[in-house]
Short mmCIF file of C-alpha atoms in Angstrom, two decimals:
data_model
loop_
_atom_site.label_atom_id
_atom_site.label_comp_id
_atom_site.label_asym_id
_atom_site.label_seq_id
_atom_site.Cartn_x
_atom_site.Cartn_y
_atom_site.Cartn_z
CA GLU A 39 14.18 8.55 -12.37
CA VAL A 40 10.98 8.48 -10.35
CA GLN A 41 11.95 7.92 -6.75
CA LEU A 42 10.76 8.14 -3.16
CA VAL A 43 13.25 8.08 -0.31
CA GLU A 44 12.10 7.72 3.27
CA SER A 45 14.07 8.70 6.34
CA GLY A 46 13.61 9.30 10.04
CA GLY A 47 13.04 5.80 11.32
CA GLY A 48 14.79 4.41 14.34
CA LEU A 49 14.45 2.94 17.81
CA VAL A 50 12.13 4.84 20.14
CA GLN A 51 10.60 4.15 23.53
CA PRO A 52 6.85 3.65 23.95
CA GLY A 53 5.03 6.93 24.41
CA ARG A 54 7.64 8.95 22.55
CA SER A 55 7.43 10.63 19.14
CA LEU A 56 9.09 10.25 15.79
CA ARG A 57 8.81 12.12 12.50
CA LEU A 58 9.23 10.33 9.20
CA SER A 59 10.11 12.13 5.98
CA CYS A 60 9.75 11.11 2.37
CA GLU A 61 11.44 13.03 -0.41
CA ALA A 62 10.22 12.62 -3.97
CA SER A 63 11.99 13.14 -7.25
CA GLY A 64 11.40 12.52 -10.91
CA PHE A 65 7.73 13.51 -11.07
CA SER A 66 5.50 16.50 -10.45
CA PHE A 67 5.06 15.92 -6.73
CA GLY A 68 2.46 18.61 -6.17
CA ASP A 69 0.03 16.95 -8.58
CA TYR A 70 -0.43 13.74 -6.62
CA GLY A 71 -1.80 12.43 -3.38
CA MET A 72 0.66 10.66 -1.12
CA HIS A 73 0.31 7.86 1.40
CA TRP A 74 2.09 6.03 4.16
CA VAL A 75 1.79 2.24 4.37
CA ARG A 76 3.42 0.07 7.00
CA GLN A 77 4.34 -3.57 7.36
CA ALA A 78 5.01 -5.13 10.73
CA PRO A 79 7.68 -7.85 10.79
CA GLY A 80 6.34 -10.96 9.08
CA LYS A 81 2.92 -9.39 8.55
CA GLY A 82 0.90 -7.92 5.72
CA LEU A 83 0.54 -4.39 4.45
CA GLU A 84 -1.44 -1.84 6.46
CA TRP A 85 -2.43 1.54 5.05
CA VAL A 86 -1.65 4.23 7.63
CA SER A 87 -2.47 7.65 6.22
CA GLY A 88 -2.98 9.65 3.05
CA ILE A 89 -2.92 13.31 2.04
CA SER A 90 -4.34 14.96 -1.07
CA TRP A 91 -2.21 16.95 -3.51
CA ASN A 92 -2.94 20.30 -1.87
CA SER A 93 -3.15 19.08 1.75
CA GLY A 94 -6.87 19.79 1.68
CA ARG A 95 -7.78 16.26 2.70
CA THR A 96 -6.07 13.94 5.14
CA TYR A 97 -7.09 10.45 6.15
CA PHE A 98 -5.95 8.03 8.82
CA ALA A 99 -6.37 4.40 9.72
CA GLY A 100 -8.33 3.85 12.89
CA SER A 101 -5.27 2.38 14.57
CA VAL A 102 -3.36 5.67 14.34
CA LYS A 103 -6.10 8.30 14.36
CA GLY A 104 -5.45 10.95 16.99
CA ARG A 105 -1.80 9.93 17.35
CA PHE A 106 -0.36 10.43 13.85
CA THR A 107 -0.54 13.45 11.59
CA ILE A 108 0.43 13.72 7.94
CA SER A 109 1.63 16.83 6.14
CA ARG A 110 3.43 17.79 2.96
CA ASP A 111 5.58 20.57 1.59
CA ASN A 112 5.19 20.74 -2.17
CA ALA A 113 8.04 23.23 -2.44
CA ARG A 114 10.35 20.65 -0.88
CA ASN A 115 8.78 17.66 -2.71
CA SER A 116 8.29 16.03 0.66
CA VAL A 117 5.64 14.35 2.75
CA TYR A 118 5.88 13.78 6.47
CA LEU A 119 4.37 11.50 9.09
CA GLN A 120 4.43 12.78 12.65
CA MET A 121 3.97 9.87 15.00
CA ASN A 122 3.12 10.62 18.64
CA SER A 123 2.32 8.38 21.60
CA LEU A 124 4.05 5.49 19.88
CA ARG A 125 3.15 1.96 20.91
CA THR A 126 4.98 -1.31 20.51
CA ASP A 127 2.49 -2.37 17.84
CA ASP A 128 3.58 0.59 15.70
CA THR A 129 6.83 -1.28 15.09
CA ALA A 130 7.03 -1.74 11.32
CA LEU A 131 8.68 -0.87 8.06
CA TYR A 132 7.04 2.36 6.89
CA PHE A 133 6.67 2.91 3.17
CA CYS A 134 5.88 6.17 1.43
CA ALA A 135 3.84 5.75 -1.75
CA LYS A 136 2.42 7.91 -4.53
CA ASP A 137 -1.15 7.91 -5.79
CA LYS A 138 -1.40 6.91 -9.42
CA GLY A 139 -4.28 9.22 -10.14
CA ILE A 140 -7.62 9.53 -8.38
CA PHE A 141 -6.91 9.84 -4.66
CA GLY A 142 -7.24 6.52 -2.93
CA LEU A 143 -8.75 4.74 -5.90
CA SER A 144 -6.26 4.38 -8.73
CA GLY A 145 -3.59 2.56 -6.77
CA LEU A 146 -0.14 3.41 -5.46
CA ASP A 147 2.28 3.25 -8.36
CA VAL A 148 5.55 4.44 -6.84
CA TRP A 149 6.94 3.19 -3.54
CA GLY A 150 9.99 3.98 -1.49
CA GLN A 151 12.16 1.30 0.07
CA GLY A 152 10.86 2.06 3.53
CA THR A 153 12.23 3.21 6.85
CA THR A 154 12.14 1.02 9.93
CA VAL A 155 10.48 2.14 13.14
CA THR A 156 11.06 0.06 16.26
CA VAL A 157 9.13 0.93 19.41
CA SER A 158 10.65 -0.76 22.42
CA SER A 159 11.73 0.03 25.93
CA GLN B 34 -8.43 -9.89 10.81
CA SER B 35 -8.60 -7.85 7.62
CA VAL B 36 -11.83 -6.32 6.33
CA LEU B 37 -10.78 -7.59 2.90
CA THR B 38 -10.48 -11.35 2.98
CA GLN B 39 -7.90 -13.23 0.94
CA PRO B 40 -6.78 -16.85 1.21
CA PRO B 41 -3.47 -16.95 3.09
CA SER B 42 -1.91 -19.20 0.49
CA ALA B 43 -2.25 -20.41 -3.08
CA SER B 44 -0.16 -22.67 -5.24
CA GLY B 45 0.27 -23.94 -8.76
CA THR B 46 2.73 -25.56 -11.10
CA PRO B 47 4.53 -23.80 -13.95
CA GLY B 48 2.20 -23.13 -16.85
CA GLN B 49 -0.97 -23.40 -14.80
CA ARG B 50 -3.54 -20.70 -14.18
CA VAL B 51 -4.20 -19.63 -10.61
CA SER B 52 -6.72 -17.22 -9.14
CA ILE B 53 -6.63 -15.30 -5.90
CA ALA B 54 -9.91 -14.03 -4.49
CA CYS B 55 -10.54 -10.92 -2.42
CA SER B 56 -13.83 -10.59 -0.59
CA GLY B 57 -15.18 -7.37 0.87
CA SER B 58 -18.42 -5.52 1.38
CA ARG B 59 -20.63 -2.84 -0.09
CA ASP B 60 -18.59 -0.12 1.66
CA ASN B 61 -15.33 -1.09 0.01
CA ILE B 62 -15.13 -3.37 -3.03
CA GLY B 63 -18.84 -2.94 -3.72
CA GLY B 64 -18.48 0.79 -4.29
CA ASN B 65 -14.87 1.34 -5.29
CA THR B 66 -12.20 0.08 -7.63
CA VAL B 67 -9.77 -2.64 -6.61
CA ASN B 68 -6.00 -2.65 -6.99
CA TRP B 69 -3.56 -5.53 -6.68
CA TYR B 70 0.05 -5.51 -5.51
CA GLN B 71 2.89 -7.99 -5.80
CA GLN B 72 5.59 -8.09 -3.14
CA PHE B 73 8.78 -10.12 -3.02
CA PRO B 74 10.51 -10.74 0.33
CA GLY B 75 12.49 -7.73 1.47
CA ARG B 76 11.17 -5.56 -1.36
CA ALA B 77 8.64 -2.78 -1.67
CA PRO B 78 5.24 -3.68 -3.12
CA LYS B 79 4.63 -3.18 -6.81
CA LEU B 80 1.32 -2.12 -8.36
CA LEU B 81 0.20 -5.05 -10.50
CA ILE B 82 -3.40 -4.22 -11.40
CA HIS B 83 -5.22 -0.91 -10.93
CA SER B 84 -8.82 0.14 -11.30
CA ASN B 85 -10.08 -3.47 -11.23
CA ASN B 86 -8.54 -4.72 -14.42
CA HIS B 87 -5.88 -2.39 -15.81
CA ARG B 88 -2.22 -3.31 -16.02
CA PRO B 89 0.43 -0.62 -15.53
CA SER B 90 3.04 -0.41 -18.23
CA GLY B 91 5.48 -3.30 -18.00
CA VAL B 92 3.17 -5.77 -16.28
CA PRO B 93 2.80 -8.91 -18.41
CA ASP B 94 -0.64 -9.71 -19.78
CA ARG B 95 -0.46 -13.02 -17.89
CA PHE B 96 -1.82 -10.98 -14.98
CA SER B 97 -5.46 -9.95 -15.05
CA GLY B 98 -8.00 -8.62 -12.60
CA SER B 99 -11.75 -8.68 -12.31
CA LYS B 100 -14.45 -7.47 -9.97
CA SER B 101 -18.01 -8.54 -9.40
CA GLY B 102 -20.20 -7.13 -6.67
CA THR B 103 -18.29 -7.21 -3.40
CA SER B 104 -15.54 -9.55 -4.59
CA ALA B 105 -12.51 -9.25 -6.81
CA SER B 106 -10.06 -11.69 -8.26
CA LEU B 107 -6.50 -11.72 -9.56
CA ALA B 108 -5.69 -14.34 -12.18
CA ILE B 109 -2.24 -15.41 -13.25
CA SER B 110 -1.99 -17.55 -16.36
CA GLY B 111 1.08 -19.37 -17.64
CA LEU B 112 2.46 -19.47 -14.10
CA ARG B 113 6.21 -18.99 -13.77
CA THR B 114 8.58 -19.67 -10.89
CA GLU B 115 9.33 -15.94 -10.70
CA ASP B 116 5.67 -15.27 -9.87
CA GLU B 117 6.25 -16.73 -6.41
CA ALA B 118 5.49 -13.77 -4.17
CA ASP B 119 2.91 -12.24 -1.85
CA TYR B 120 -0.17 -10.68 -3.45
CA TYR B 121 -2.42 -8.08 -1.86
CA CYS B 122 -5.74 -6.63 -2.91
CA ALA B 123 -6.58 -3.07 -1.87
CA THR B 124 -9.40 -0.59 -2.15
CA TRP B 125 -11.02 2.39 -0.42
CA ASP B 126 -13.60 1.94 2.31
CA ASP B 127 -16.30 4.60 2.42
CA GLY B 128 -17.40 3.65 5.91
CA LEU B 129 -13.92 3.73 7.43
CA ASN B 130 -12.95 6.67 5.20
CA GLY B 131 -9.61 5.13 4.46
CA ALA B 132 -7.77 2.66 2.31
CA LEU B 133 -7.66 -1.04 3.01
CA PHE B 134 -5.36 -3.89 2.14
CA GLY B 135 -6.32 -7.53 2.18
CA GLY B 136 -4.38 -9.84 4.43
CA GLY B 137 -2.24 -11.04 1.55
CA THR B 138 -1.85 -14.34 -0.27
CA LYS B 139 1.45 -16.17 -0.47
CA LEU B 140 1.73 -17.78 -3.90
CA THR B 141 3.94 -20.84 -4.18
CA VAL B 142 4.98 -22.18 -7.56
CA LEU B 143 5.63 -25.87 -7.10
#
């Protein structure tokens, strides 16, 4: 079964850091780009970051650039999102998602169930 | 406010055809393919249409997508009560060098 499972969310104070993980199974992880997408409570989807299959290219939304980094370990079938200098407006459900084909263009065809990040003092 | 503009809501009755528009610019829709997602409350999004007008396996042919210039559209024919969900368009933006989602459209089936 093709699956993505996120972990690492939780309650954190503003200014602190958190690292999200996403473990993949059921497909050839190293062949595909991966992304993080978030959804604030009651709001729409916001793309956060993406990484190419070989980590050669990484991309970030303007709202997180300079604060978040994305990485992957193809041997562990995992992608990570390191979130630093967290702000209250980073509070959201964070989804991990797989590229269908061409990076950033073919759509995200597999999604995890998400992990919740709450930034509050 | 999203760079990709969608109507916040749409509605129709069972059996009707409804369309949801997504408006962008030359940097995003104008130069790249558009994808559509369906999301039910409390659930992860699901890829509904990719590459402007292609349906992933398992998506009914009642759903179709199109693109013209800097706009795209999702059409749902033979509307069903189970189609009531949020719908998002998405694409890549060459100027921002990142992906974009539209603000989402809440579809109500009356």
